[in-house]
Structures are given as C-alpha cells and as structure tokens.
Amino acid sequence: MSGSTSTRFDVIIIGAGPAGMAAALTARQLGLHTLLLDEQAAPGGQIYRNVLGVQPAVGTLLGPDYVHGGALAHALADSGVTAWFGALVWDVSAEGVVTGLRDGQSFQVQAPQLIAATGALERASPMPGWTLPGVLNAGAVQIALKASGSIPAGRVVLAGGGPLLLLVACQLLDAGAQVAGIVETSAADNRRQALPHLPAALAAPGYLLKGLRMMWQLRAARVPWFTQASEMKIEGTARAEGVVFSSGGRPRRIAADVVLLHHGVIPNTQLSRLMRAEHVWDEVQLAWHARVDEWGQTSLPGLRVAGDGAGVAGALAAEHCGTLAAIGAAHDLGRLSSVERDRRAGPVRRALSRQLRIRPFLDALYRPPQWINAPEADVIVCRCEEVTAARIREMARLGCQGPNQTKFFSRCGMGPCQGRICGNVVTQILASEIGRPAAEVGAYHIRAPLKPVPIASIVALTEFGHPTETAGVDTHE
Ligand SMILES: Cc1cc2nc3c(=O)[nH]c(=O)nc-3n(C[C@H](O)[C@H](O)[C@H](O)COP(=O)(O)OP(=O)(O)OC[C@H]3O[C@@H](n4cnc5c(N)ncnc54)[C@H](O)[C@@H]3O)c2cc1C
C-alpha cells in the first residue's frame, strides 16, 4: 500500500500549471535534480488543463492563450524532468517531507528546496440560492469544457465579475451553449478607482484589447447584459430557475437552467499555511497570499511560492515567477553565483514587470462588491458543515476573535474542503462583526490532510515509518 523513495532531489515542485512547469524546466536546465508533482492527470494547471489531450476543435475554441500552454507542456515532456501526475500532496512537514498519494500508493519525498506552485481557486460567491443544484462556479464549467468538451444544457446565466467571467461566456457561446444573460456585480465606484491605473494598463494594451474583443463578441451575439447588479439571489425550489437582482434602479429577473457564479480567483494558500509561512492580506484583491521576496522565497527557509499562490497575476506572470523561483533555488543550493543568478533573472524580471502593468487596473475594476463578503443571515457560508452567516456572526458576538475559535465552536471550515471555499468569507464576516481589519482577524490554521485521502494511506505511512525504498513510483531520472 505504501511507498516512499530514497531518490535524492534538489528541488520538489508542487503544481504543474504555468508556474510549476516553468520552474521545473528552469531547474532542470540549471542541472537540479527535479521532481514535479501534480494531482491532475497531466500538466497544464487551471488555464492549460488537458492541453496535451484536448480535442482539436475544443482547443481551437479555447483560443490562442490556451494553445500557448501546449508549447510549455511539450517542452516539459521532452525535458527529462521527473514528473508524477495524479499525485496529490496532502501534507508537508516542517522539515519539508512531502507526503502524497498516487495511484493508491502513499509516497514521501524530501528535498532542500520546495516550490509550491499550487495556483488559485475561484472566490466563493455566497448569496441566497447559491447551494441549489444548477448553480456552479464559472471555472467549473470551463474545466468540463477543457476536460471533455462538454457544455451545460439549457439557459445559462453568468453572474459576477472579472475577465474569466467574460472569457467563459465567450467560450460557451463558441461551443454552442445558450448564454441567456450576463449580470455584472462590480460596483459603480470600481471604474473611478480603476481610472488612475489606466495609463499603466495602456502601456501593455494586449489585455485591454482582449477584453474589448470579448465584450464586442457578447454584444454582437445580443446577450442581455446588466451591470452594477446588487440584491442578487438565485430562485428555485429543487434547482435553479432564475436570477433576480437589482440593476439600473430596477428589479430584474432572468430565467435560467444553469447559473454560473464568478467573482475572480484568489490564491490557493492551503499548503503554505499548512507549513505556517507568513501570509499577507491584500485589501484590493480581498484575499490572503504568501509573503514572498523577489525569488519567491517565503518566511520559511527552503520554501518558495510561485505563481498565483503568491498573489493573483495571471498565467504569463506565473510562468515568469516560476522561472525566478527556480533560479533562486539554484542559487541557494550553491549552483549559481549571485552574478549569474542576477544575469539570468534580468530579462525575466523585465518580462514580468510588463505583465504586471495591467494588474492594478484589473484589480480595481473587478474588486468584488462589498455585499458578496457580507451575506444575509440565512445564507450558508460553510457548505461542508452547513454553517450560516448568522451563526458566524453569533460566534463573533459570543467572543470568538478569529476563524479558528469560530471553527472550534461552530464546525465552520471543519469539513472535507478544509475551509478552502469559505475561509476568505469567514475572515471578512468576522472582521466586520468584530470591527477589526481582516489582516488582524487572521485565517484558518490548516492541518493535514489537505484534501480527503483514504484512512489506509495514512495508516500505511505509520507502518512504513520514515522514507526507505522506492515502491510504486518511477524515479528514473
Ligand atoms: C478554475 C479556474 C480556471 C481558470 N481559467 C483561466 C483561463 O481560462 N484563462 C486565464 O487566463 N486564466 C485562467 N485562470 C487563472 C489562471 O489559472 C492562473 O492565472 C494561472 O493558471 C496561474 O498559474 P499557476 O501555475 O500559478 O497555477 P495553476 O495553473 O492553478 O496550477 C496549479 C496546479 O497545482 C496543482 N495542485 C494544487 N494543489 C495541489 C496539491 N495539494 N497536490 C498536487 N497538486 C496540487 C493543481 O492541480 C494545478 O495543476 C483560471 C483559474 C481558475 C481557478
């Protein structure tokens, strides 16, 4: 049942999205003995999911940004990097022992340098009706499209804000779905806040042009489009039947069979918080991210975070950060002098800074509306344990000073998702109820296992003890 490996790696990279793939390629080029782990069956991460196996017609409709990932994934396949797919990492000890599960086999590996490239998650959108069947995250539908070319049947309404909302709407239109409406929730003030950042964004006009093209496509398809929506709820008894909201000072309703919610993505910090690295609350992105230096180095020696986990900045920025983290790791391992490190990093930093020019504009334009993080009393916030917003506020009134006490007394965040979905909202509800900044209120402590694993795989580790010999894993580097 259990396996572990005595193979020595210089660096272990967790996550094979753009950040992880770029880190692995660079580490390998620099002569580091590299192991890349990802729970998905193939490289790609979120944006390039299934890029090597996608049906050609689906690849075409997903667009050139998606196809770009193919080059990265092919380079990885040809590089000789040891990559284990279907490998879920569910624990990393303070000493850096990485524990995971692959093909039903437990494994433990260790290296002096660890790069967490675990990406982003979609922000939760708690509102009345969001737990009804037929309500999904927009990203989830995109995953089904990339993985199997399938699209939802019936009238699809997309609600929320952010570039991914528009992208998914366009991709669904191209794939033949019936897009019945777009309901944007970004507040009126967002444009005013974003305006000062427009000149910097114009210096890298590619993203703005992409945005305009998507808007033009949706307008040309005559998709009903509402803006600055508030007081939103999803109606339905056994499943979603429609979205009601207020827009332009009037109450509205759009009939829907499927409702796709999206309020941007937030860093996936489960692993770096499990390891107790320092994190920072970002007041604009309204999310936690690991505190890192310019080489992705966290507060814990030997742990780096690259890509969206260190702050959401998009796929190309993630790629550059992955490269920089690998260069930093090689330097710390004594394989690169400071001069050589800085020489290699120079062009990557310039490319990264071009990618980052658009961020302040996008972050301000698509800052989630205040009401999405302050749900009504009877809205379920923790879906696993069915804890409502009212119960979380009650915990604060009874004296809970943060998410961990709230978890202890209410079971909020104690379910199988380990607070991945509700954590961000719980922090903000408590912050507003207690009257302290979210940064002070804090986040859930994360404990292993990061995701549900069979009990036998945990027992097997105790039977086998510390890493000994390779079993059931290919360590052919
Ligand atoms: C659902 C979703 C869809 C998106 N679609 C698009 C899009 O179409 N276009 C776009 O421009 N941007 C998209 N984004 C944003 C985009 O994914 C990111 O900006 C970019 O992919 C970040 O790259 P990354 O390498 O940091 O992380 P990711 O690409 O997210 O890769 C992280 C990888 O880490 C792996 N991982 C995480 N935890 C573990 C673990 N414990 N054990 C093993 N493996 C683990 C994941 O399986 C994943 O493959 C999407 C984001 C999400 C959440």
Coordinates of C-alpha atoms in Angstrom, one line a residue, residues 39-371:
E39 CA -2.8 15.9 -8.6
Q40 CA -4.1 16.3 -12.1
A41 CA -3.6 13.5 -14.7
A42 CA -1.5 15.7 -16.9
P43 CA 0.4 19.1 -16.9
G44 CA -1.3 22.4 -17.5
G45 CA -2.8 23.7 -14.2
Q46 CA -6.0 25.6 -14.5
I47 CA -5.5 27.6 -17.6
Y48 CA -3.9 24.9 -19.7
R49 CA -5.8 22.0 -18.2
N50 CA -5.7 18.9 -20.5
V51 CA -3.8 20.9 -23.1
L52 CA -1.9 17.8 -24.4
G53 CA -5.1 15.7 -24.7
V54 CA -7.8 18.2 -25.7
Q55 CA -9.9 17.5 -28.8
P56 CA -8.5 19.8 -31.6
A57 CA -11.9 21.5 -32.1
V58 CA -12.2 22.3 -28.4
G59 CA -8.6 23.6 -28.3
T60 CA -9.4 26.0 -31.2
L61 CA -12.4 27.4 -29.5
L62 CA -10.5 27.8 -26.2
G63 CA -8.2 30.2 -28.1
P64 CA -4.5 31.1 -28.6
D65 CA -3.9 31.7 -24.9
Y66 CA -4.8 28.1 -24.2
V67 CA -2.8 26.8 -27.1
H68 CA 0.3 28.6 -25.8
G69 CA 0.3 26.2 -22.9
G70 CA 0.8 23.3 -25.3
A71 CA 4.4 24.5 -26.1
L72 CA 5.2 24.6 -22.4
A73 CA 3.7 21.2 -21.7
H74 CA 5.6 19.7 -24.7
A75 CA 8.9 21.2 -23.6
L76 CA 8.3 19.7 -20.1
A77 CA 7.6 16.3 -21.6
D78 CA 10.8 16.5 -23.6
S79 CA 12.9 17.9 -20.8
G80 CA 13.6 14.7 -18.8
V81 CA 12.1 16.3 -15.6
T82 CA 10.7 13.5 -13.3
A83 CA 7.0 14.3 -13.1
W84 CA 4.4 12.4 -11.2
F85 CA 0.9 13.2 -12.2
G86 CA -2.2 12.0 -10.3
A87 CA 0.0 12.8 -7.3
L88 CA -2.0 14.6 -4.5
V89 CA 0.2 16.2 -1.9
W90 CA -1.7 16.1 1.3
D91 CA 1.0 17.0 3.9
V92 CA 4.3 18.7 4.1
S93 CA 6.1 18.6 7.4
A94 CA 8.1 21.4 9.0
E95 CA 11.3 19.5 7.9
G96 CA 10.0 19.6 4.3
V97 CA 8.9 15.9 4.0
V98 CA 6.3 15.9 1.2
T99 CA 3.6 13.3 1.7
G100 CA 1.2 12.3 -1.0
L101 CA -1.0 9.8 -2.7
R102 CA -0.6 8.5 -6.2
D103 CA -2.3 5.5 -7.9
G104 CA -3.5 4.4 -4.4
Q105 CA 0.1 4.4 -3.2
S106 CA 1.4 6.7 -0.5
F107 CA 4.7 8.3 -1.0
Q108 CA 7.1 10.5 0.9
V109 CA 9.8 12.6 -0.7
Q110 CA 12.1 15.3 0.5
A111 CA 14.4 18.0 -1.0
P112 CA 16.3 21.0 0.4
Q113 CA 14.2 23.3 -1.9
L114 CA 10.5 23.2 -2.2
I115 CA 8.5 25.3 -4.7
A116 CA 4.7 25.5 -4.0
A117 CA 3.0 26.4 -7.3
T118 CA -0.5 25.4 -6.3
G119 CA -2.2 28.3 -8.1
A120 CA -5.6 29.9 -7.4
L121 CA -9.1 29.0 -6.5
E122 CA -12.4 30.7 -7.5
R123 CA -13.6 33.1 -4.8
A124 CA -16.8 31.9 -3.1
S125 CA -20.0 33.8 -4.0
P126 CA -22.3 33.2 -1.1
M127 CA -25.8 34.6 -1.8
P128 CA -29.3 33.2 -1.4
G129 CA -29.7 30.1 -3.6
W130 CA -26.0 29.5 -4.3
T131 CA -26.2 26.0 -3.0
L132 CA -29.1 25.0 -5.3
P133 CA -28.4 22.3 -8.0
G134 CA -27.7 24.0 -11.2
V135 CA -25.5 26.7 -9.6
L136 CA -21.8 26.3 -10.3
N137 CA -18.7 28.3 -10.5
A138 CA -17.9 29.5 -14.0
G139 CA -14.4 27.9 -13.7
A140 CA -16.0 24.5 -13.0
V141 CA -17.9 24.7 -16.3
Q142 CA -14.7 25.7 -18.1
I143 CA -13.0 22.6 -16.5
A144 CA -15.7 20.4 -18.0
L145 CA -15.2 22.0 -21.4
K146 CA -11.4 21.6 -21.3
A147 CA -11.5 18.1 -19.9
S148 CA -14.3 16.6 -22.0
G149 CA -15.6 19.2 -24.4
S150 CA -19.0 19.2 -22.6
I151 CA -21.2 22.3 -22.1
P152 CA -24.2 22.8 -19.9
A153 CA -27.7 22.3 -21.4
G154 CA -30.4 24.9 -21.2
R155 CA -30.3 28.7 -20.5
V156 CA -27.0 29.7 -18.9
V157 CA -26.7 32.9 -16.9
L158 CA -23.3 34.1 -15.8
A159 CA -23.1 36.4 -12.8
G160 CA -20.3 38.2 -11.0
G161 CA -17.3 40.0 -12.3
G162 CA -13.8 39.6 -13.8
P163 CA -12.1 38.7 -17.1
L164 CA -12.7 35.0 -16.6
L165 CA -16.5 35.6 -16.4
L166 CA -16.4 37.2 -19.9
L167 CA -14.0 34.6 -21.2
V168 CA -16.1 31.7 -20.1
A169 CA -19.2 33.4 -21.6
C170 CA -17.4 33.7 -25.0
Q171 CA -16.1 30.2 -24.9
L172 CA -19.6 28.8 -24.1
L173 CA -21.1 30.8 -26.9
D174 CA -18.5 29.5 -29.3
A175 CA -19.1 26.0 -28.1
G176 CA -22.9 26.4 -28.8
A177 CA -24.3 26.9 -25.4
Q178 CA -27.3 29.1 -24.8
V179 CA -26.0 32.1 -23.0
A180 CA -29.1 33.8 -21.6
G181 CA -27.5 36.7 -19.8
I182 CA -24.6 38.3 -18.1
V183 CA -25.1 40.0 -14.8
E184 CA -22.1 42.0 -13.7
T185 CA -21.9 42.9 -10.0
S186 CA -18.9 45.2 -9.9
A187 CA -19.8 48.4 -8.0
A188 CA -20.2 51.7 -9.8
D189 CA -17.2 53.1 -7.9
N190 CA -14.9 50.5 -9.3
R191 CA -14.4 52.4 -12.6
R192 CA -13.4 55.6 -10.7
Q193 CA -10.9 53.6 -8.6
A194 CA -9.5 51.9 -11.7
L195 CA -9.1 55.1 -13.8
P196 CA -5.8 56.3 -12.3
H197 CA -4.3 52.9 -13.3
L198 CA -5.5 53.1 -16.9
P199 CA -2.3 54.8 -18.3
A200 CA -0.1 51.9 -17.0
A201 CA -2.6 49.4 -18.4
L202 CA -2.4 51.1 -21.8
A203 CA 1.3 50.6 -21.8
A204 CA 0.6 46.8 -22.2
P205 CA -2.5 47.0 -24.4
G206 CA -2.8 43.3 -25.2
Y207 CA -5.1 42.5 -22.3
L208 CA -7.3 45.5 -22.8
L209 CA -7.8 44.6 -26.5
K210 CA -8.7 41.0 -25.5
G211 CA -11.2 42.4 -23.1
L212 CA -12.7 44.7 -25.7
R213 CA -12.9 41.8 -28.2
M214 CA -14.8 39.7 -25.7
M215 CA -17.2 42.5 -24.9
W216 CA -17.8 43.0 -28.7
Q217 CA -18.4 39.3 -29.2
L218 CA -21.0 39.2 -26.4
R219 CA -22.7 42.4 -27.7
A220 CA -22.7 41.1 -31.3
A221 CA -24.4 37.9 -30.0
R222 CA -27.1 40.1 -28.4
V223 CA -26.5 38.5 -25.0
P224 CA -28.6 40.5 -22.4
W225 CA -26.1 42.3 -20.2
F226 CA -26.8 44.0 -16.9
T227 CA -24.2 46.0 -14.8
Q228 CA -23.8 47.1 -11.2
A229 CA -26.2 44.4 -10.0
S230 CA -27.0 44.1 -6.3
E231 CA -29.5 42.4 -4.1
M232 CA -28.9 39.2 -6.1
K233 CA -30.5 35.9 -5.3
I234 CA -30.9 32.7 -7.2
E235 CA -34.5 31.5 -7.3
G236 CA -35.6 27.9 -7.4
T237 CA -37.1 25.0 -5.4
A238 CA -35.5 21.8 -6.4
R239 CA -32.9 23.5 -8.7
A240 CA -32.0 26.9 -10.1
E241 CA -34.8 28.5 -12.1
G242 CA -33.7 32.2 -12.4
V243 CA -31.6 35.0 -11.1
V244 CA -33.2 38.1 -9.5
F245 CA -31.3 41.2 -8.8
S246 CA -31.5 45.0 -8.9
S247 CA -29.8 46.9 -11.8
G248 CA -30.2 50.4 -13.0
G249 CA -32.5 51.2 -10.1
R250 CA -35.0 48.5 -11.2
P251 CA -35.7 44.9 -10.1
R252 CA -34.9 42.3 -12.7
R253 CA -35.3 38.6 -13.3
I254 CA -33.7 36.3 -15.9
A255 CA -34.9 32.8 -16.2
A256 CA -32.1 30.2 -16.1
D257 CA -31.5 26.5 -16.0
V258 CA -27.8 26.9 -15.0
V259 CA -26.3 29.8 -13.1
L260 CA -22.5 30.3 -13.2
L261 CA -21.1 32.5 -10.5
H262 CA -17.6 34.0 -10.6
H263 CA -16.0 36.8 -8.5
G264 CA -12.4 36.4 -9.6
V265 CA -9.8 34.0 -8.3
I266 CA -7.9 34.1 -5.0
P267 CA -4.5 32.5 -4.1
N268 CA -4.6 28.9 -3.0
T269 CA -2.7 29.2 0.2
Q270 CA -3.6 25.8 1.8
L271 CA -0.1 24.4 1.5
S272 CA 1.9 27.5 2.5
R273 CA -0.5 28.0 5.5
L274 CA -0.2 24.3 6.5
M275 CA 3.6 25.0 6.7
R276 CA 3.0 28.1 8.7
A277 CA 4.7 30.5 6.3
E278 CA 3.8 34.2 6.8
H279 CA 0.8 35.5 4.8
V280 CA -0.4 38.9 3.9
W281 CA -4.0 40.2 3.5
D282 CA -4.4 42.1 0.2
E283 CA -7.0 44.8 0.7
V284 CA -7.6 45.2 -3.0
Q285 CA -7.8 41.5 -4.1
L286 CA -9.5 40.8 -0.7
A287 CA -7.5 37.6 -0.2
W288 CA -4.5 36.2 1.6
H289 CA -1.3 35.4 -0.2
A290 CA 2.1 34.1 1.0
R291 CA 4.6 36.8 1.7
V292 CA 7.5 36.2 -0.7
D293 CA 10.6 38.0 -1.9
E294 CA 11.7 38.6 -5.5
W295 CA 12.8 34.9 -5.7
G296 CA 9.5 33.5 -4.4
Q297 CA 11.3 32.8 -1.0
T298 CA 8.7 32.7 1.9
S299 CA 9.4 33.3 5.5
L300 CA 10.4 29.7 5.8
P301 CA 13.9 28.8 4.6
G302 CA 13.7 26.4 1.6
L303 CA 10.0 27.0 0.9
R304 CA 9.2 29.2 -2.2
V305 CA 5.8 30.0 -3.6
A306 CA 5.5 30.8 -7.3
G307 CA 2.5 31.9 -9.4
D308 CA -1.0 32.8 -8.3
G309 CA -0.4 31.4 -4.8
A310 CA 1.8 34.4 -4.1
G311 CA -0.8 36.8 -5.5
V312 CA -3.1 36.5 -8.5
A313 CA -1.3 37.9 -11.5
G314 CA -2.3 35.7 -14.4
A315 CA -0.7 32.8 -16.3
L316 CA 2.2 34.6 -18.0
A317 CA 3.3 36.3 -14.8
A318 CA 3.0 32.9 -13.1
E319 CA 5.4 31.5 -15.7
H320 CA 8.0 34.2 -15.0
C321 CA 7.7 33.8 -11.3
G322 CA 8.2 30.0 -11.6
T323 CA 11.4 30.7 -13.6
L324 CA 12.6 33.2 -10.9
A325 CA 11.9 30.7 -8.1
A326 CA 13.9 28.0 -9.8
I327 CA 16.8 30.4 -10.3
G328 CA 16.6 31.4 -6.7
A329 CA 16.6 27.8 -5.6
A330 CA 19.7 27.0 -7.7
H331 CA 21.5 30.0 -6.1
D332 CA 20.6 28.8 -2.6
L333 CA 21.8 25.4 -3.4
G334 CA 25.2 26.8 -4.4
R335 CA 24.7 26.0 -8.1
L336 CA 24.6 29.6 -9.4
S337 CA 26.7 32.6 -8.3
S338 CA 24.9 35.8 -7.4
V339 CA 26.2 37.4 -10.6
E340 CA 25.0 34.5 -12.7
R341 CA 21.6 34.4 -10.9
D342 CA 21.1 38.1 -11.5
R343 CA 22.2 37.9 -15.1
R344 CA 19.7 35.1 -15.8
A345 CA 16.9 36.8 -13.9
G346 CA 17.2 40.2 -15.7
P347 CA 15.2 39.6 -18.8
V348 CA 12.6 37.5 -16.9
R349 CA 12.1 40.4 -14.4
R350 CA 11.6 42.8 -17.3
A351 CA 9.0 40.5 -18.9
L352 CA 7.3 40.0 -15.5
S353 CA 7.1 43.7 -14.9
R354 CA 5.4 44.2 -18.4
Q355 CA 2.8 41.5 -17.3
L356 CA 2.1 43.2 -14.0
R357 CA 1.3 46.6 -15.5
I358 CA -2.3 45.7 -16.1
R359 CA -2.9 44.3 -12.6
P360 CA -3.7 47.4 -10.6
F361 CA -6.3 48.4 -13.2
L362 CA -7.9 44.9 -13.3
D363 CA -7.9 44.5 -9.6
A364 CA -9.6 47.9 -9.0
L365 CA -12.1 47.4 -11.9
Y366 CA -13.1 43.9 -10.8
R367 CA -12.8 44.3 -7.0
P368 CA -15.7 42.2 -5.7
P369 CA -18.7 44.1 -4.4
Q370 CA -18.9 44.5 -0.6
W371 CA -22.2 42.6 -0.3

